Amino acid sequence: MNNTAEELPPLSVQDFRIYNRGAEKMDYFHGFLRRSWNILWDAATSGQRPSNMTVRQFIAEGLQFADHLETHHGIEETYIFPYLAKKMPEFRTGRGRHAAELLRQHREIHHGLEELREYLARCSQGEEDLDLRVLRGKLEGWKEVLWTHLDQEVKTLGAENMRRYWTKEEMMRIPM
C-alpha cells in the first residue's frame, strides 16, 4: 500500500480491529506507565506521597516506573520501530533532527528519565532523603514530551494511519 492523500473507504468492524491491534496493545502498556507517572506526579505536586505507601515503597514505585519505561522503549527501538520503518516514516531512524519525531521524543524522555532514576537510586541507597520538591523538578522537564509521546504513538499506530501503509495480511505479521 502507499501513503497517499486519497480518501479510503470506511473500514468494517473486523478490519478496524486488525488495523487497530497495535494501537490497542500500545495503549494498554502506556496505561501502566501513566498510572505509575501519576503516582509520582501527584505526590510531587501535592507534597504528600500516597498514604498507603511507605517511603521505601514509593521510591521503589519510581524506580520500577523508570525500568518499565526504559524496557518498553528498548523493545520498541529494537523490534517494533525498525519493522514499521520499512514503510512508515514516523519510525525511521536518523541523526539529530533527521530522526523521526517519535524517536526524538524517546531521546528527550530518556534524558529526564536518567536524572529521575539517578535521584531515586541515591534516595534508595540512603545517600539522599526523598524530597518531593526535588522529585517534582526531576519530573517537570519531560512531563509534556512524555504525555505527548504516549498519545502520539498510539494515534500513529491507529487503524486509519496503519491502513495507509500495510495490508491486512501484513498487519498480522507485525511483531507486536
Tab-separated table of N, CA and C in Angstrom, residues 58-139:
chain	number	residue	atom	x	y	z
A	58	PHE	N	7.391	3.883	47.836
A	58	PHE	CA	7.224	4.968	46.883
A	58	PHE	C	8.457	5.087	45.982
A	59	ILE	N	9.625	5.034	46.578
A	59	ILE	CA	10.864	5.087	45.796
A	59	ILE	C	10.929	3.883	44.850
A	60	ALA	N	10.555	2.710	45.363
A	60	ALA	CA	10.553	1.506	44.521
A	60	ALA	C	9.582	1.664	43.350
A	61	GLU	N	8.440	2.292	43.580
A	61	GLU	CA	7.480	2.561	42.504
A	61	GLU	C	8.127	3.427	41.429
A	62	GLY	N	8.855	4.452	41.837
A	62	GLY	CA	9.530	5.322	40.881
A	62	GLY	C	10.606	4.603	40.098
A	63	LEU	N	11.391	3.785	40.781
A	63	LEU	CA	12.435	3.029	40.092
A	63	LEU	C	11.836	1.985	39.150
A	64	GLN	N	10.739	1.389	39.563
A	64	GLN	CA	10.047	0.422	38.708
A	64	GLN	C	9.485	1.123	37.466
A	65	PHE	N	8.928	2.314	37.639
A	65	PHE	CA	8.451	3.101	36.509
A	65	PHE	C	9.592	3.338	35.516
A	66	ALA	N	10.741	3.742	36.029
A	66	ALA	CA	11.903	4.010	35.166
A	66	ALA	C	12.321	2.739	34.426
A	67	ASP	N	12.364	1.624	35.127
A	67	ASP	CA	12.732	0.355	34.489
A	67	ASP	C	11.728	-0.028	33.406
A	68	HIS	N	10.439	0.096	33.725
A	68	HIS	CA	9.406	-0.283	32.752
A	68	HIS	C	9.444	0.597	31.509
A	69	LEU	N	9.610	1.897	31.700
A	69	LEU	CA	9.659	2.803	30.557
A	69	LEU	C	10.899	2.521	29.700
A	70	GLU	N	12.028	2.309	30.342
A	70	GLU	CA	13.252	2.018	29.596
A	70	GLU	C	13.126	0.700	28.828
A	71	THR	N	12.576	-0.318	29.457
A	71	THR	CA	12.384	-1.614	28.798
A	71	THR	C	11.408	-1.481	27.636
A	72	HIS	N	10.325	-0.773	27.866
A	72	HIS	CA	9.308	-0.558	26.831
A	72	HIS	C	9.932	0.117	25.609
A	73	HIS	N	10.677	1.184	25.828
A	73	HIS	CA	11.305	1.886	24.713
A	73	HIS	C	12.388	1.026	24.050
A	74	GLY	N	13.089	0.234	24.842
A	74	GLY	CA	14.102	-0.661	24.269
A	74	GLY	C	13.485	-1.677	23.323
A	75	ILE	N	12.363	-2.252	23.710
A	75	ILE	CA	11.654	-3.214	22.846
A	75	ILE	C	11.179	-2.514	21.581
A	76	GLU	N	10.609	-1.327	21.733
A	76	GLU	CA	10.138	-0.580	20.559
A	76	GLU	C	11.285	-0.305	19.592
A	77	GLU	N	12.399	0.209	20.118
A	77	GLU	CA	13.508	0.620	19.266
A	77	GLU	C	14.247	-0.566	18.644
A	78	THR	N	14.209	-1.713	19.312
A	78	THR	CA	14.919	-2.890	18.813
A	78	THR	C	14.068	-3.720	17.854
A	79	TYR	N	12.803	-3.888	18.153
A	79	TYR	CA	11.976	-4.819	17.387
A	79	TYR	C	10.852	-4.155	16.581
A	80	ILE	N	10.132	-3.249	17.203
A	80	ILE	CA	8.910	-2.735	16.570
A	80	ILE	C	9.206	-1.602	15.589
A	81	PHE	N	9.905	-0.580	16.037
A	81	PHE	CA	10.151	0.583	15.177
A	81	PHE	C	10.913	0.216	13.893
A	82	PRO	N	11.978	-0.597	13.961
A	82	PRO	CA	12.664	-0.934	12.704
A	82	PRO	C	11.751	-1.647	11.699
A	83	TYR	N	10.884	-2.489	12.202
A	83	TYR	CA	9.944	-3.184	11.312
A	83	TYR	C	8.980	-2.185	10.683
A	84	LEU	N	8.408	-1.316	11.500
A	84	LEU	CA	7.458	-0.326	10.988
A	84	LEU	C	8.133	0.676	10.060
A	85	ALA	N	9.398	0.963	10.300
A	85	ALA	CA	10.132	1.941	9.495
A	85	ALA	C	10.296	1.495	8.046
A	86	LYS	N	10.107	0.216	7.771
A	86	LYS	CA	10.193	-0.269	6.396
A	86	LYS	C	9.206	0.465	5.493
A	87	LYS	N	8.081	0.881	6.065
A	87	LYS	CA	7.050	1.554	5.271
A	87	LYS	C	6.605	2.891	5.847
A	88	MET	N	6.944	3.151	7.100
A	88	MET	CA	6.382	4.318	7.775
A	88	MET	C	7.480	5.298	8.181
A	89	PRO	N	7.464	6.505	7.634
A	89	PRO	CA	8.498	7.477	8.001
A	89	PRO	C	8.451	7.878	9.469
A	90	GLU	N	7.328	7.689	10.124
A	90	GLU	CA	7.190	8.046	11.538
A	90	GLU	C	8.141	7.265	12.444
A	91	PHE	N	8.733	6.189	11.912
A	91	PHE	CA	9.576	5.313	12.723
A	91	PHE	C	11.002	5.188	12.192
A	92	ARG	N	11.362	6.010	11.230
A	92	ARG	CA	12.698	5.920	10.641
A	92	ARG	C	13.740	6.574	11.538
A	93	THR	N	14.887	5.935	11.615
A	93	THR	CA	15.987	6.471	12.415
A	93	THR	C	16.755	7.495	11.596
A	94	GLY	N	17.566	8.215	12.255
A	94	GLY	CA	18.403	9.224	11.630
A	94	GLY	C	19.129	9.975	12.729
A	95	ARG	N	19.991	10.843	12.352
A	95	ARG	CA	20.744	11.617	13.336
A	95	ARG	C	20.078	12.963	13.563
A	96	GLY	N	20.079	13.375	14.831
A	96	GLY	CA	19.575	14.707	15.181
A	96	GLY	C	18.161	14.945	14.700
A	97	ARG	N	17.979	16.052	14.000
A	97	ARG	CA	16.628	16.424	13.581
A	97	ARG	C	16.110	15.572	12.422
A	98	HIS	N	16.970	14.703	11.860
A	98	HIS	CA	16.547	13.831	10.770
A	98	HIS	C	15.886	12.547	11.282
A	99	ALA	N	15.940	12.317	12.569
A	99	ALA	CA	15.269	11.159	13.143
A	99	ALA	C	13.767	11.432	13.197
A	100	ALA	N	12.999	10.376	13.141
A	100	ALA	CA	11.555	10.503	13.254
A	100	ALA	C	11.207	11.132	14.606
A	101	GLU	N	10.118	11.868	14.619
A	101	GLU	CA	9.729	12.580	15.838
A	101	GLU	C	9.571	11.646	17.036
A	102	LEU	N	8.991	10.484	16.828
A	102	LEU	CA	8.797	9.561	17.951
A	102	LEU	C	10.139	9.139	18.554
A	103	LEU	N	11.150	8.971	17.715
A	103	LEU	CA	12.481	8.614	18.222
A	103	LEU	C	13.152	9.791	18.909
A	104	ARG	N	12.958	10.994	18.392
A	104	ARG	CA	13.492	12.184	19.064
A	104	ARG	C	12.843	12.325	20.441
A	105	GLN	N	11.563	12.036	20.515
A	105	GLN	CA	10.879	12.092	21.808
A	105	GLN	C	11.478	11.072	22.768
A	106	HIS	N	11.781	9.874	22.283
A	106	HIS	CA	12.421	8.864	23.138
A	106	HIS	C	13.692	9.418	23.757
A	107	ARG	N	14.518	10.064	22.953
A	107	ARG	CA	15.792	10.604	23.467
A	107	ARG	C	15.542	11.675	24.525
A	108	GLU	N	14.584	12.537	24.277
A	108	GLU	CA	14.275	13.594	25.243
A	108	GLU	C	13.728	12.994	26.538
A	109	ILE	N	12.880	12.013	26.412
A	109	ILE	CA	12.321	11.323	27.586
A	109	ILE	C	13.448	10.664	28.372
A	110	HIS	N	14.358	10.009	27.679
A	110	HIS	CA	15.421	9.277	28.385
A	110	HIS	C	16.369	10.193	29.134
A	111	HIS	N	16.571	11.385	28.648
A	111	HIS	CA	17.399	12.335	29.391
A	111	HIS	C	16.762	12.610	30.757
A	112	GLY	N	15.480	12.923	30.776
A	112	GLY	CA	14.777	13.162	32.037
A	112	GLY	C	14.676	11.907	32.878
A	113	LEU	N	14.465	10.781	32.226
A	113	LEU	CA	14.326	9.508	32.927
A	113	LEU	C	15.609	9.148	33.671
A	114	GLU	N	16.742	9.392	33.054
A	114	GLU	CA	18.022	9.089	33.704
A	114	GLU	C	18.233	9.952	34.949
A	115	GLU	N	17.888	11.232	34.865
A	115	GLU	CA	18.003	12.103	36.037
A	115	GLU	C	17.086	11.622	37.162
A	116	LEU	N	15.865	11.225	36.796
A	116	LEU	CA	14.926	10.692	37.789
A	116	LEU	C	15.487	9.427	38.424
A	117	ARG	N	15.954	8.507	37.592
A	117	ARG	CA	16.469	7.233	38.103
A	117	ARG	C	17.659	7.452	39.038
A	118	GLU	N	18.585	8.318	38.639
A	118	GLU	CA	19.758	8.588	39.468
A	118	GLU	C	19.355	9.165	40.821
A	119	TYR	N	18.398	10.087	40.816
A	119	TYR	CA	17.935	10.682	42.072
A	119	TYR	C	17.293	9.626	42.961
A	120	LEU	N	16.380	8.845	42.396
A	120	LEU	CA	15.687	7.829	43.190
A	120	LEU	C	16.660	6.747	43.672
A	121	ALA	N	17.658	6.423	42.886
A	121	ALA	CA	18.662	5.438	43.317
A	121	ALA	C	19.439	5.965	44.518
A	122	ARG	N	19.804	7.252	44.487
A	122	ARG	CA	20.507	7.839	45.645
A	122	ARG	C	19.600	7.799	46.884
A	123	CYS	N	18.322	8.068	46.691
A	123	CYS	CA	17.381	8.013	47.817
A	123	CYS	C	17.241	6.579	48.323
A	124	SER	N	17.151	5.634	47.415
A	124	SER	CA	17.002	4.232	47.780
A	124	SER	C	18.214	3.729	48.557
A	125	GLN	N	19.399	4.215	48.199
A	125	GLN	CA	20.644	3.781	48.854
A	125	GLN	C	20.957	4.586	50.110
A	126	GLY	N	20.078	5.523	50.476
A	126	GLY	CA	20.276	6.310	51.679
A	126	GLY	C	21.266	7.443	51.523
A	127	GLU	N	21.677	7.731	50.295
A	127	GLU	CA	22.623	8.833	50.067
A	127	GLU	C	21.929	10.183	50.149
A	128	GLU	N	20.626	10.200	49.900
A	128	GLU	CA	19.811	11.419	49.981
A	128	GLU	C	18.465	11.051	50.565
A	129	ASP	N	17.849	11.999	51.259
A	129	ASP	CA	16.469	11.815	51.698
A	129	ASP	C	15.547	12.221	50.572
A	130	LEU	N	14.464	11.493	50.413
A	130	LEU	CA	13.486	11.829	49.383
A	130	LEU	C	12.863	13.187	49.705
A	131	ASP	N	12.919	14.084	48.753
A	131	ASP	CA	12.305	15.400	48.867
A	131	ASP	C	11.359	15.537	47.680
A	132	LEU	N	10.067	15.647	47.951
A	132	LEU	CA	9.085	15.679	46.870
A	132	LEU	C	9.219	16.913	45.986
A	133	ARG	N	9.776	17.990	46.516
A	133	ARG	CA	10.033	19.173	45.674
A	133	ARG	C	11.135	18.881	44.669
A	134	VAL	N	12.157	18.170	45.105
A	134	VAL	CA	13.233	17.767	44.191
A	134	VAL	C	12.673	16.793	43.146
A	135	LEU	N	11.837	15.861	43.596
A	135	LEU	CA	11.216	14.910	42.677
A	135	LEU	C	10.423	15.648	41.600
A	136	ARG	N	9.678	16.655	42.009
A	136	ARG	CA	8.909	17.431	41.036
A	136	ARG	C	9.834	18.050	39.988
A	137	GLY	N	10.941	18.575	40.425
A	137	GLY	CA	11.910	19.139	39.492
A	137	GLY	C	12.460	18.103	38.522
A	138	LYS	N	12.589	16.864	38.994
A	138	LYS	CA	13.090	15.790	38.134
A	138	LYS	C	12.036	15.333	37.121
A	139	LEU	N	10.771	15.608	37.397
A	139	LEU	CA	9.680	15.185	36.521
A	139	LEU	C	9.219	16.286	35.560
